[in-house]
XYZ file of C-alpha atoms in Angstrom:
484
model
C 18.420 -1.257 -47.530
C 22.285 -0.949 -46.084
C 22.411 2.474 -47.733
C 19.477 3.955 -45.945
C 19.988 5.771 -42.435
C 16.614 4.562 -40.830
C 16.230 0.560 -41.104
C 12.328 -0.139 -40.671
C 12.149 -3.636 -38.883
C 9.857 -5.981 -37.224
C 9.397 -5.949 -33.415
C 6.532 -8.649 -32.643
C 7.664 -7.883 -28.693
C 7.383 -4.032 -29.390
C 4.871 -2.089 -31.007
C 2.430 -1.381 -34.605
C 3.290 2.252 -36.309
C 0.122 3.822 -34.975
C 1.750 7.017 -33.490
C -0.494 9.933 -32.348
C -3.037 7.964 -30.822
C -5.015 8.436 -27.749
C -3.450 8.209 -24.746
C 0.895 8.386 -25.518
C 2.917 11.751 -25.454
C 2.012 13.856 -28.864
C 5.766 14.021 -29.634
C 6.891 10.455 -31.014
C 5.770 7.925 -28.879
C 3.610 5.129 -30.614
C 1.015 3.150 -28.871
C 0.269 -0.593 -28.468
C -2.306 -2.029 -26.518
C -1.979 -0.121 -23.195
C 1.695 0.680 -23.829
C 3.366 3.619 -25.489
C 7.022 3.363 -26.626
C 9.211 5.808 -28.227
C 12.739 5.510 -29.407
C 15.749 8.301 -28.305
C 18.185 9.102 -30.793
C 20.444 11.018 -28.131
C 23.055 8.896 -26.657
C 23.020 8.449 -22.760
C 24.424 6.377 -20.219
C 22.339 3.106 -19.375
C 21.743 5.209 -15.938
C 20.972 8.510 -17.881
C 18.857 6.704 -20.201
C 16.936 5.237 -17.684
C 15.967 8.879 -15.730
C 14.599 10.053 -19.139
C 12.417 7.096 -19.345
C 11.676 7.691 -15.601
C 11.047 11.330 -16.138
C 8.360 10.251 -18.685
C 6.354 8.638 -16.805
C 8.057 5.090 -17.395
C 10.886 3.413 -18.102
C 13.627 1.242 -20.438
C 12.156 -0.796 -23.016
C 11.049 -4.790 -21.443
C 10.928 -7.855 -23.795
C 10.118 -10.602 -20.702
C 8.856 -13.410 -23.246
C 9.838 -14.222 -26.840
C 8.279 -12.035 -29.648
C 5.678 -13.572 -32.207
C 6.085 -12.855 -35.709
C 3.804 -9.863 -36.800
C 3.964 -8.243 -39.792
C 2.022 -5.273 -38.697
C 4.341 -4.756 -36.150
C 6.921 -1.802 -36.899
C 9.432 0.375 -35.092
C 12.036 2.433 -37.011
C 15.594 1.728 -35.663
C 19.068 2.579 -37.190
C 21.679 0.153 -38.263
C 25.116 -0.238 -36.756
C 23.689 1.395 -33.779
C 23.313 0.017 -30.097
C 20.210 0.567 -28.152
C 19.415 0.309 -23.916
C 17.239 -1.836 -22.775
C 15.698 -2.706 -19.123
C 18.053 -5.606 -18.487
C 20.884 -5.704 -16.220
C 22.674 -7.204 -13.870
C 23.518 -4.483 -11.562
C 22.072 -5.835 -8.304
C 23.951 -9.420 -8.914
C 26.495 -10.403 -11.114
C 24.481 -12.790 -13.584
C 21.410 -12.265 -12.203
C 19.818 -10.697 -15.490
C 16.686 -8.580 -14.432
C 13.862 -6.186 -15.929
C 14.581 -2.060 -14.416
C 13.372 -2.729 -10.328
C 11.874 -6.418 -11.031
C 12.999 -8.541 -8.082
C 12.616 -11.536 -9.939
C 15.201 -13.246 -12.519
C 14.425 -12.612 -16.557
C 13.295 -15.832 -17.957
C 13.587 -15.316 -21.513
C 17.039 -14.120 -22.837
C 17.930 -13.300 -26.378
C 21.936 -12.889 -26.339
C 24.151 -12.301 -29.316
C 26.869 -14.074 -27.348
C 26.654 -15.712 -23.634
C 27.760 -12.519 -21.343
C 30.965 -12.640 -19.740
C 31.118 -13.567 -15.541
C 32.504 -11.484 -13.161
C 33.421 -8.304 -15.200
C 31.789 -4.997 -14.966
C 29.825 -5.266 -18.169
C 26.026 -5.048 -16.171
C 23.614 -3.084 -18.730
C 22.091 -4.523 -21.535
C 21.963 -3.253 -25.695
C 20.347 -4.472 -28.593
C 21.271 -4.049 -32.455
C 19.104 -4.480 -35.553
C 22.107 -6.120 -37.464
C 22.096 -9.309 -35.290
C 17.807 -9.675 -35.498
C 18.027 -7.740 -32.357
C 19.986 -9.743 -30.422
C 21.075 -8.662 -27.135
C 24.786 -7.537 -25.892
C 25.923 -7.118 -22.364
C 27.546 -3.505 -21.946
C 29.294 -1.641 -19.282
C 26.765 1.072 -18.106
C 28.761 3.721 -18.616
C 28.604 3.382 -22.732
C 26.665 5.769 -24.565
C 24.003 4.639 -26.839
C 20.710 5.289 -27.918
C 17.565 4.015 -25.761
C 14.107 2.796 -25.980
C 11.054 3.952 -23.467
C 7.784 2.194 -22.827
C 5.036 3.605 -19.975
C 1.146 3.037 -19.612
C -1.233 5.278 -21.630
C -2.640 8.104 -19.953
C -6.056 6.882 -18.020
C -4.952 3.415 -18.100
C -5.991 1.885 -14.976
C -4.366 -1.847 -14.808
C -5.587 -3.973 -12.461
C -2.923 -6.149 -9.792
C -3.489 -9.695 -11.576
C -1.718 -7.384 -15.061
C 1.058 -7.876 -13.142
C 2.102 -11.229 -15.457
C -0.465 -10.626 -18.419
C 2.354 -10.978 -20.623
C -0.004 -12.141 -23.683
C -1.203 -8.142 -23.564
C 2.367 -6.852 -23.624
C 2.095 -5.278 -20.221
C 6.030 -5.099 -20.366
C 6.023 -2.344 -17.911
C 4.388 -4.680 -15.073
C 1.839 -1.730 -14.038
C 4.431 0.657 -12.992
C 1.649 3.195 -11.633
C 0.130 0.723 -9.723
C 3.425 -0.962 -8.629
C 4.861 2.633 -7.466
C 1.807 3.595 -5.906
C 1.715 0.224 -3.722
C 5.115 0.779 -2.366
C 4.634 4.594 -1.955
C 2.161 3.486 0.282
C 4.197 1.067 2.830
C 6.678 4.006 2.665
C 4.897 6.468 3.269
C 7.190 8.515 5.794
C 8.704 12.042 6.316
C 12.770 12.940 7.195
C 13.946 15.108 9.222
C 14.797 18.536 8.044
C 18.090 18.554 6.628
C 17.793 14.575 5.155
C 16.731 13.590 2.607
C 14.078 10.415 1.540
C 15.016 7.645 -1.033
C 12.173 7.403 -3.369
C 10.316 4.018 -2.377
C 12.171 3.041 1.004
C 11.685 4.312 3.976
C 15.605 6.159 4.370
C 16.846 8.733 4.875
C 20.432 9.566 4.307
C 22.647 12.820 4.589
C 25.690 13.293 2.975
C 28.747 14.920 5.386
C 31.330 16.757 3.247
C 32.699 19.329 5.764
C 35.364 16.939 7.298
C 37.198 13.751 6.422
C 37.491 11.493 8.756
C 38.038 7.437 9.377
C 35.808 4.801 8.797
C 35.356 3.989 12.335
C 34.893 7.603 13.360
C 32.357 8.616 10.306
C 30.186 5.598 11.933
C 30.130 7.529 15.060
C 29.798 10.866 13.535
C 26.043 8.919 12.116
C 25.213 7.660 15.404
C 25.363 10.771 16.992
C 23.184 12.192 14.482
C 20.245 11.149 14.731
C 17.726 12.777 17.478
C 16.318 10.516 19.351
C 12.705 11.775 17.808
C 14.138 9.817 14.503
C 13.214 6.781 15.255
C 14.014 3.822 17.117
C 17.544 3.004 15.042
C 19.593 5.103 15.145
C 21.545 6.328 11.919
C 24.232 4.433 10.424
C 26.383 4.952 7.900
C 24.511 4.228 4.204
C 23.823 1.109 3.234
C 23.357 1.008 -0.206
C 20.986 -2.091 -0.919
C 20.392 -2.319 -4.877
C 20.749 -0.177 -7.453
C 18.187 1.818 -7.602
C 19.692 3.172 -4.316
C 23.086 3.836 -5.821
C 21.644 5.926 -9.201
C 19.809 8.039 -6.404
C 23.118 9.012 -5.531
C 24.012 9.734 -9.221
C 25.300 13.848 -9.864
C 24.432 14.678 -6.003
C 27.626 13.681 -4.482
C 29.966 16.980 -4.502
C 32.996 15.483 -3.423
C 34.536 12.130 -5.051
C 34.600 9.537 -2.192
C 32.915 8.778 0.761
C 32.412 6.008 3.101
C 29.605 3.430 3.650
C 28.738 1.224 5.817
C 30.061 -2.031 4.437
C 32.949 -3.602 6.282
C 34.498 -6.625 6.288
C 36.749 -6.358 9.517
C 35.383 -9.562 11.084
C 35.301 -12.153 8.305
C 37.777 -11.599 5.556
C 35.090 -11.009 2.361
C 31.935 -11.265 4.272
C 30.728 -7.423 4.147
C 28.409 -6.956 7.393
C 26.415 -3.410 7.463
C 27.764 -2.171 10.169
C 30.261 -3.034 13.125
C 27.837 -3.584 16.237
C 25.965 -6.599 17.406
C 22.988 -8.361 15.113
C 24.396 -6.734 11.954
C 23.132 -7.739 8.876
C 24.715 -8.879 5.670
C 25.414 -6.643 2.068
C 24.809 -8.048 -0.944
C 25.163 -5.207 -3.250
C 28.857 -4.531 -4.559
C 29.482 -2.328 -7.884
C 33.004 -2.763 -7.485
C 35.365 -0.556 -9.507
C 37.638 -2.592 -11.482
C 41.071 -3.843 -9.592
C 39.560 -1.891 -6.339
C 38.809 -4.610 -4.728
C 41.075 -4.885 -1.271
C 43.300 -7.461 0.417
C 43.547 -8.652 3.682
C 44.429 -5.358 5.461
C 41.625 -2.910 3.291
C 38.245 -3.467 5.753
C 36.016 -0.383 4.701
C 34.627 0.563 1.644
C 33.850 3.625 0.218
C 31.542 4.821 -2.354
C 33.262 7.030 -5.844
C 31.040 9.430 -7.749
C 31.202 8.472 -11.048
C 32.166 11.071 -13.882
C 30.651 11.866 -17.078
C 27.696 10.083 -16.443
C 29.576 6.753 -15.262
C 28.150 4.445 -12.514
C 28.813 5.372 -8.967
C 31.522 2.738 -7.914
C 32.685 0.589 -4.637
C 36.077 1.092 -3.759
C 37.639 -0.899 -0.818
C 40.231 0.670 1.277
C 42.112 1.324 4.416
C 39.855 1.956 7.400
C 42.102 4.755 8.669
C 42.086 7.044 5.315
C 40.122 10.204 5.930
C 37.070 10.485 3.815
C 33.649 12.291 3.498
C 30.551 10.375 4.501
C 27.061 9.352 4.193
C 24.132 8.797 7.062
C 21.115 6.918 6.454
C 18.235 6.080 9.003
C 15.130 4.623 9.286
C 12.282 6.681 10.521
C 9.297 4.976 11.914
C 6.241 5.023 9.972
C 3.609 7.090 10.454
C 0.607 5.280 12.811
C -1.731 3.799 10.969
C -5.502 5.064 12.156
C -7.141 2.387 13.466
C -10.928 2.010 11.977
C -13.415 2.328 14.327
C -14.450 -1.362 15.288
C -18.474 -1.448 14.347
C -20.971 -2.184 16.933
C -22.989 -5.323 16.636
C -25.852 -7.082 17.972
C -26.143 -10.583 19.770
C -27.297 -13.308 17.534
C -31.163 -13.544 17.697
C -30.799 -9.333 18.584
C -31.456 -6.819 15.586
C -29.749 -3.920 14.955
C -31.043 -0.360 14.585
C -28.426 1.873 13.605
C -28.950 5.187 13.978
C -29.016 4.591 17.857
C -26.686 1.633 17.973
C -29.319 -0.635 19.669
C -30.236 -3.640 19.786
C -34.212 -5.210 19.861
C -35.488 -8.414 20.457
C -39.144 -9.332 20.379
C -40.220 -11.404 23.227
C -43.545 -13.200 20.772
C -43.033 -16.748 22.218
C -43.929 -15.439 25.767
C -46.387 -13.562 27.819
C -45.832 -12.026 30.615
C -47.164 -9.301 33.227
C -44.855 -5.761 32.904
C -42.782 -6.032 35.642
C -41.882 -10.166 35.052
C -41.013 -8.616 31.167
C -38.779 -6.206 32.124
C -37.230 -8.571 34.365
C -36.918 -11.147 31.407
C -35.499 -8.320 29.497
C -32.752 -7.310 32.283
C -31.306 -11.208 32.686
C -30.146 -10.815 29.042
C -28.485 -7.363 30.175
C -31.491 -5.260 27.997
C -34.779 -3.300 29.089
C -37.652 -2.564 28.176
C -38.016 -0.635 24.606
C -37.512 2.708 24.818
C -39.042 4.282 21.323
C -38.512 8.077 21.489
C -39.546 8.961 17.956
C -41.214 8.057 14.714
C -38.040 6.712 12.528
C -37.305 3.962 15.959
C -41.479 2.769 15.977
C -40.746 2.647 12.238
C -38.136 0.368 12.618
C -39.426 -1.681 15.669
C -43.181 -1.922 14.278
C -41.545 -2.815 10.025
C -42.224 -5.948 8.882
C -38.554 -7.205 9.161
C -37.917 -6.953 12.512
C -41.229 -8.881 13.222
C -40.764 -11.613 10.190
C -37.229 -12.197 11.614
C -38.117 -13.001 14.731
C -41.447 -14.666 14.811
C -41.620 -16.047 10.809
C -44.209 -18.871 12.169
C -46.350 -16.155 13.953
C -47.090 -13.479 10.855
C -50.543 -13.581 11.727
C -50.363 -13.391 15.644
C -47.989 -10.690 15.356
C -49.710 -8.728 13.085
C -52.977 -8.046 15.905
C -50.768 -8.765 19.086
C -49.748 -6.364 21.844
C -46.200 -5.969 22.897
C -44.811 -4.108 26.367
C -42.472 -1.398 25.811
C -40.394 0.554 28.537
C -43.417 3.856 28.654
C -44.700 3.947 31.929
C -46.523 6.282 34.076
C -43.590 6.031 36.914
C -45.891 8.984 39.298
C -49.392 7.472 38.557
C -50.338 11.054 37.688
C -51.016 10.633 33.882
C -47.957 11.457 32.685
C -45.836 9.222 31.128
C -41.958 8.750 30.805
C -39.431 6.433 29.002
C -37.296 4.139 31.757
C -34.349 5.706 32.555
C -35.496 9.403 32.299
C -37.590 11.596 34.266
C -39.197 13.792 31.977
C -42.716 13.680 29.655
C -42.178 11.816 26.583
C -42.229 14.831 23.711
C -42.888 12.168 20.854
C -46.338 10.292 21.449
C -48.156 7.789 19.048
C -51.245 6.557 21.217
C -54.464 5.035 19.491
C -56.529 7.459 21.778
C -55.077 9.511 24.894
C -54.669 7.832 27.641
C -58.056 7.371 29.810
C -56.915 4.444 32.624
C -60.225 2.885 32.315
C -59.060 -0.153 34.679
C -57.649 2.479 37.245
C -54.245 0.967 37.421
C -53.476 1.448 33.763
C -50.174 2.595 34.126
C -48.073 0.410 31.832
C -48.202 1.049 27.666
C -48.581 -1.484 25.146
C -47.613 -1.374 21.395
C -50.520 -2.779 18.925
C -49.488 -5.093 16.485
C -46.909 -4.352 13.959
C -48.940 -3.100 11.174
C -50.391 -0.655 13.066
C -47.723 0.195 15.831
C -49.803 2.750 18.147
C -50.135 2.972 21.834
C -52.133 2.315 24.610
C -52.064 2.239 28.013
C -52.726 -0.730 29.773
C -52.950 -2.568 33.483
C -49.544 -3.929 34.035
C -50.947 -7.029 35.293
C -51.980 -7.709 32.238
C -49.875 -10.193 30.472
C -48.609 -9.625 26.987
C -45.854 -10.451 24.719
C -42.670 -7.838 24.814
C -40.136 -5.818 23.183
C -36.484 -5.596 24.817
C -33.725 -3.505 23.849
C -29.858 -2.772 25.005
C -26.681 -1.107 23.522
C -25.336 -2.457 20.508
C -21.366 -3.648 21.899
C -18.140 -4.390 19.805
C -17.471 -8.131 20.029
C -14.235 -8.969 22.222
């Protein structure tokens, strides 16, 4: 096999040969379970590499647990040749990780142990060494491997560690969308947003100044309207930051906000009260400072390098970046639901309240007074859906459970009431006829004093009017009320 240019080998962590199925890219990626992966010839940067992935809907190839031998599991790779994985240690020297995971890798396959404290921070495998990994400086150009989810794959949160289905990718959609979400902001015109955070930064290139005086250059900047902070100079907090930055930076150098002028190697973010500590440092090799080198400035790097840190000389005259935080958008508050009192039920098209009064009897007027000590009235029923509701079964059988019969053939007060003694009858709390009317038979005030209404029974649920001396059991009602 030495003499062939394509080496076919087995990848338990990667992928069967069943290219062209549903759901992967129609040009060369393969799919596996819910994953597609394809494999670049073209030689990249470990940062250029990555955007392609990204542009694809994904991203570098991730092997988080120890492959299982599989026979039916192919990928064609070449021999002698390097390829990029996800891994790095970009954020933190040592601190292997998967593309934007935050936490540590906790299986690792190296060739040979990587080497501390040197700029080698971007990961390769080879087919030679039973694809063994090699730590790489970033700026090396090899070939690369891409994984994303198939198209329609909806993964669900707990995916997030489902490493027995080879959800490498850790739900990327899902993961993107989530933080999309909590950053959900807009910049001002003229700055522009770091994908996922809630920055935004501005690059200055018409005028080199100091350190000190590009920090005040960003504080003026920023309109009140911004936000509550105002801007600083850009702290660049991980990598994904920095390759943000990557071909957008016109000029070579420019300041950011790290500074060590209080604390000799203790980088703060800025140089006012209640600043916070840096932790992210792609130093460029040897440009590290001394003693009298306080400020730190960011290189572009060329060819498709890394951007780099340089320390220097607080007093040099360089371009500069702004960043500030804008506040986030207010979040609607959902309307808080009306509810009714325990031993109340609620009708909701009205946002009312009933309670049926079975256990007592009472003339009108004592009802109605019964009804206003627990803040209520009378029922007021002003059309067929509310007598629906108030005569149903439910309301009754929740109420009274041990008095289905009684309630059944029982008469109830409601708040209809002939207020003039003229025959004409009106709902408490308004003056005019009711329009919607459900008697048994019009009303005839047989007694002569029948101006009071009763309802009859809950199966039946018509009207009649009645001598409000009479005493009878009752319906009260009030406003449904959002619980303090």
């Amino acid at each position: 096999m030495a003499g062939l240019d394509v080496f076919v080998i087995v990848l338990a962590a990667l992928i069967p040969v069943v290219g062209g199925q549903s759901g992967c890219p129609p040009t060369g990626w393969i799919l596996r379970n819910n994953m597609c992966y394809k494999v670049f010839d073209e030689e990249m940067t470990w940062i250029r590499a990555r955007k392609e992935c990204q542009y694809a809907d994904g991203d570098l190839l991730e092997i988080p647990h120890a492959p299982t031998a599989d026979a039916n599991s192919q990928i064609p790779l070449t021999p002698g040749q390097h390829y990029w994985i996800g891994l790095n240690d970009r954020n933190k020297e040592g601190s292997f990780r998967w593309n934007n995971k935050r936490e540590n890798a906790t299986f690792l396959n190296w060739a040979t142990p990587p080497s501390a404290g040197t700029e080698k921070d971007c990961v390769s495998m080879k087919v030679e060494t039973g694809l063994k990994w090699y730590d790489q400086g970033c700026e090396k150009k090899y070939r690369f491997i891409c994984q994303r989810l198939k198209t329609g794959y909806e993964p669900q949160a707990s995916c997030v560690t489902r490493h027995e289905s080879h959800l490498t990718i850790h739900d990327l959609e899902v993961y993107n969308a989530e933080l999309a979400s909590r950053v959900n902001v807009t910049c001002a015109v003229g700055w522009t947003k770091i994908p996922n955070k809630r920055k935004c930064i501005k690059a200055f290139t018409n005028r080199q100044v100091e350190w000190l005086e590009a920090f005040d250059w960003c504080y003026e900047a920023t309109p009140i309207e911004m936000g509550r902070k105002k801007a600083n100079l850009f702290n660049i907090q991980d990598f994904e930051e920095n390759d943000f930055l990557q071909g957008k930076l016109p000029m070579r150098k420019y300041w950011i906000a790290p500074t060590d002028h209080v604390t000799e190697g203790v980088y703060m973010n800025t140089v006012i009260r209640g600043a916070g500590p840096v932790y992210y440092f792609p130093w460029k090799a040897g440009h590290r400072g001394s003693e009298d080198k306080d400020c730190v400035y960011i290189e572009a790097g060329t060819n498709g390098g890394e951007n780099k840190f340089v320390e220097e000389e607080c007093h040099k005259g360089y371009s500069y970046i702004c960043q500030y935080v804008p506040p986030r958008p207010p979040t609607p508050r959902p309307p808080r639901v009306k509810e009714c009192p325990s031993g109340w039920e609620k009708y909701a098209p009205s946002e009312t309240c009933f309670k049926v009064m079975a256990e007592k009897r009472r003339q009108w007027q004592k009802a109605r007074g019964e009804c206003k000590e627990m803040e209520a009235d009378l029922a007021v029923i002003p059309d067929q859906e509310t007598l629906d509701f108030v005569k149903g079964e439910d309301i009754f059988k929740f109420f009274v459970p041990f008095l289905e019969d009684i309630a059944s053939t029982s008469r109830y007060w409601i708040g209809l009431v002939d207020k003039g003694q003229n025959g004409t009858f009106s709902w408490l709390g308004q003056n005019t006829e009711t329009e919607f009317e459900a008697w048994r038979n019009p009303p005839r005030n047989l007694m002569g004093d029948e101006y009071c209404v009763e309802l009859i029974g809950k199966k039946e649920g018509r009207w009649n009017d009645k001598s409000c001396r009479a005493k009878k059991h009752f319906i009260c009602e009030k406003p449904a009320a959002v619980p303090s």
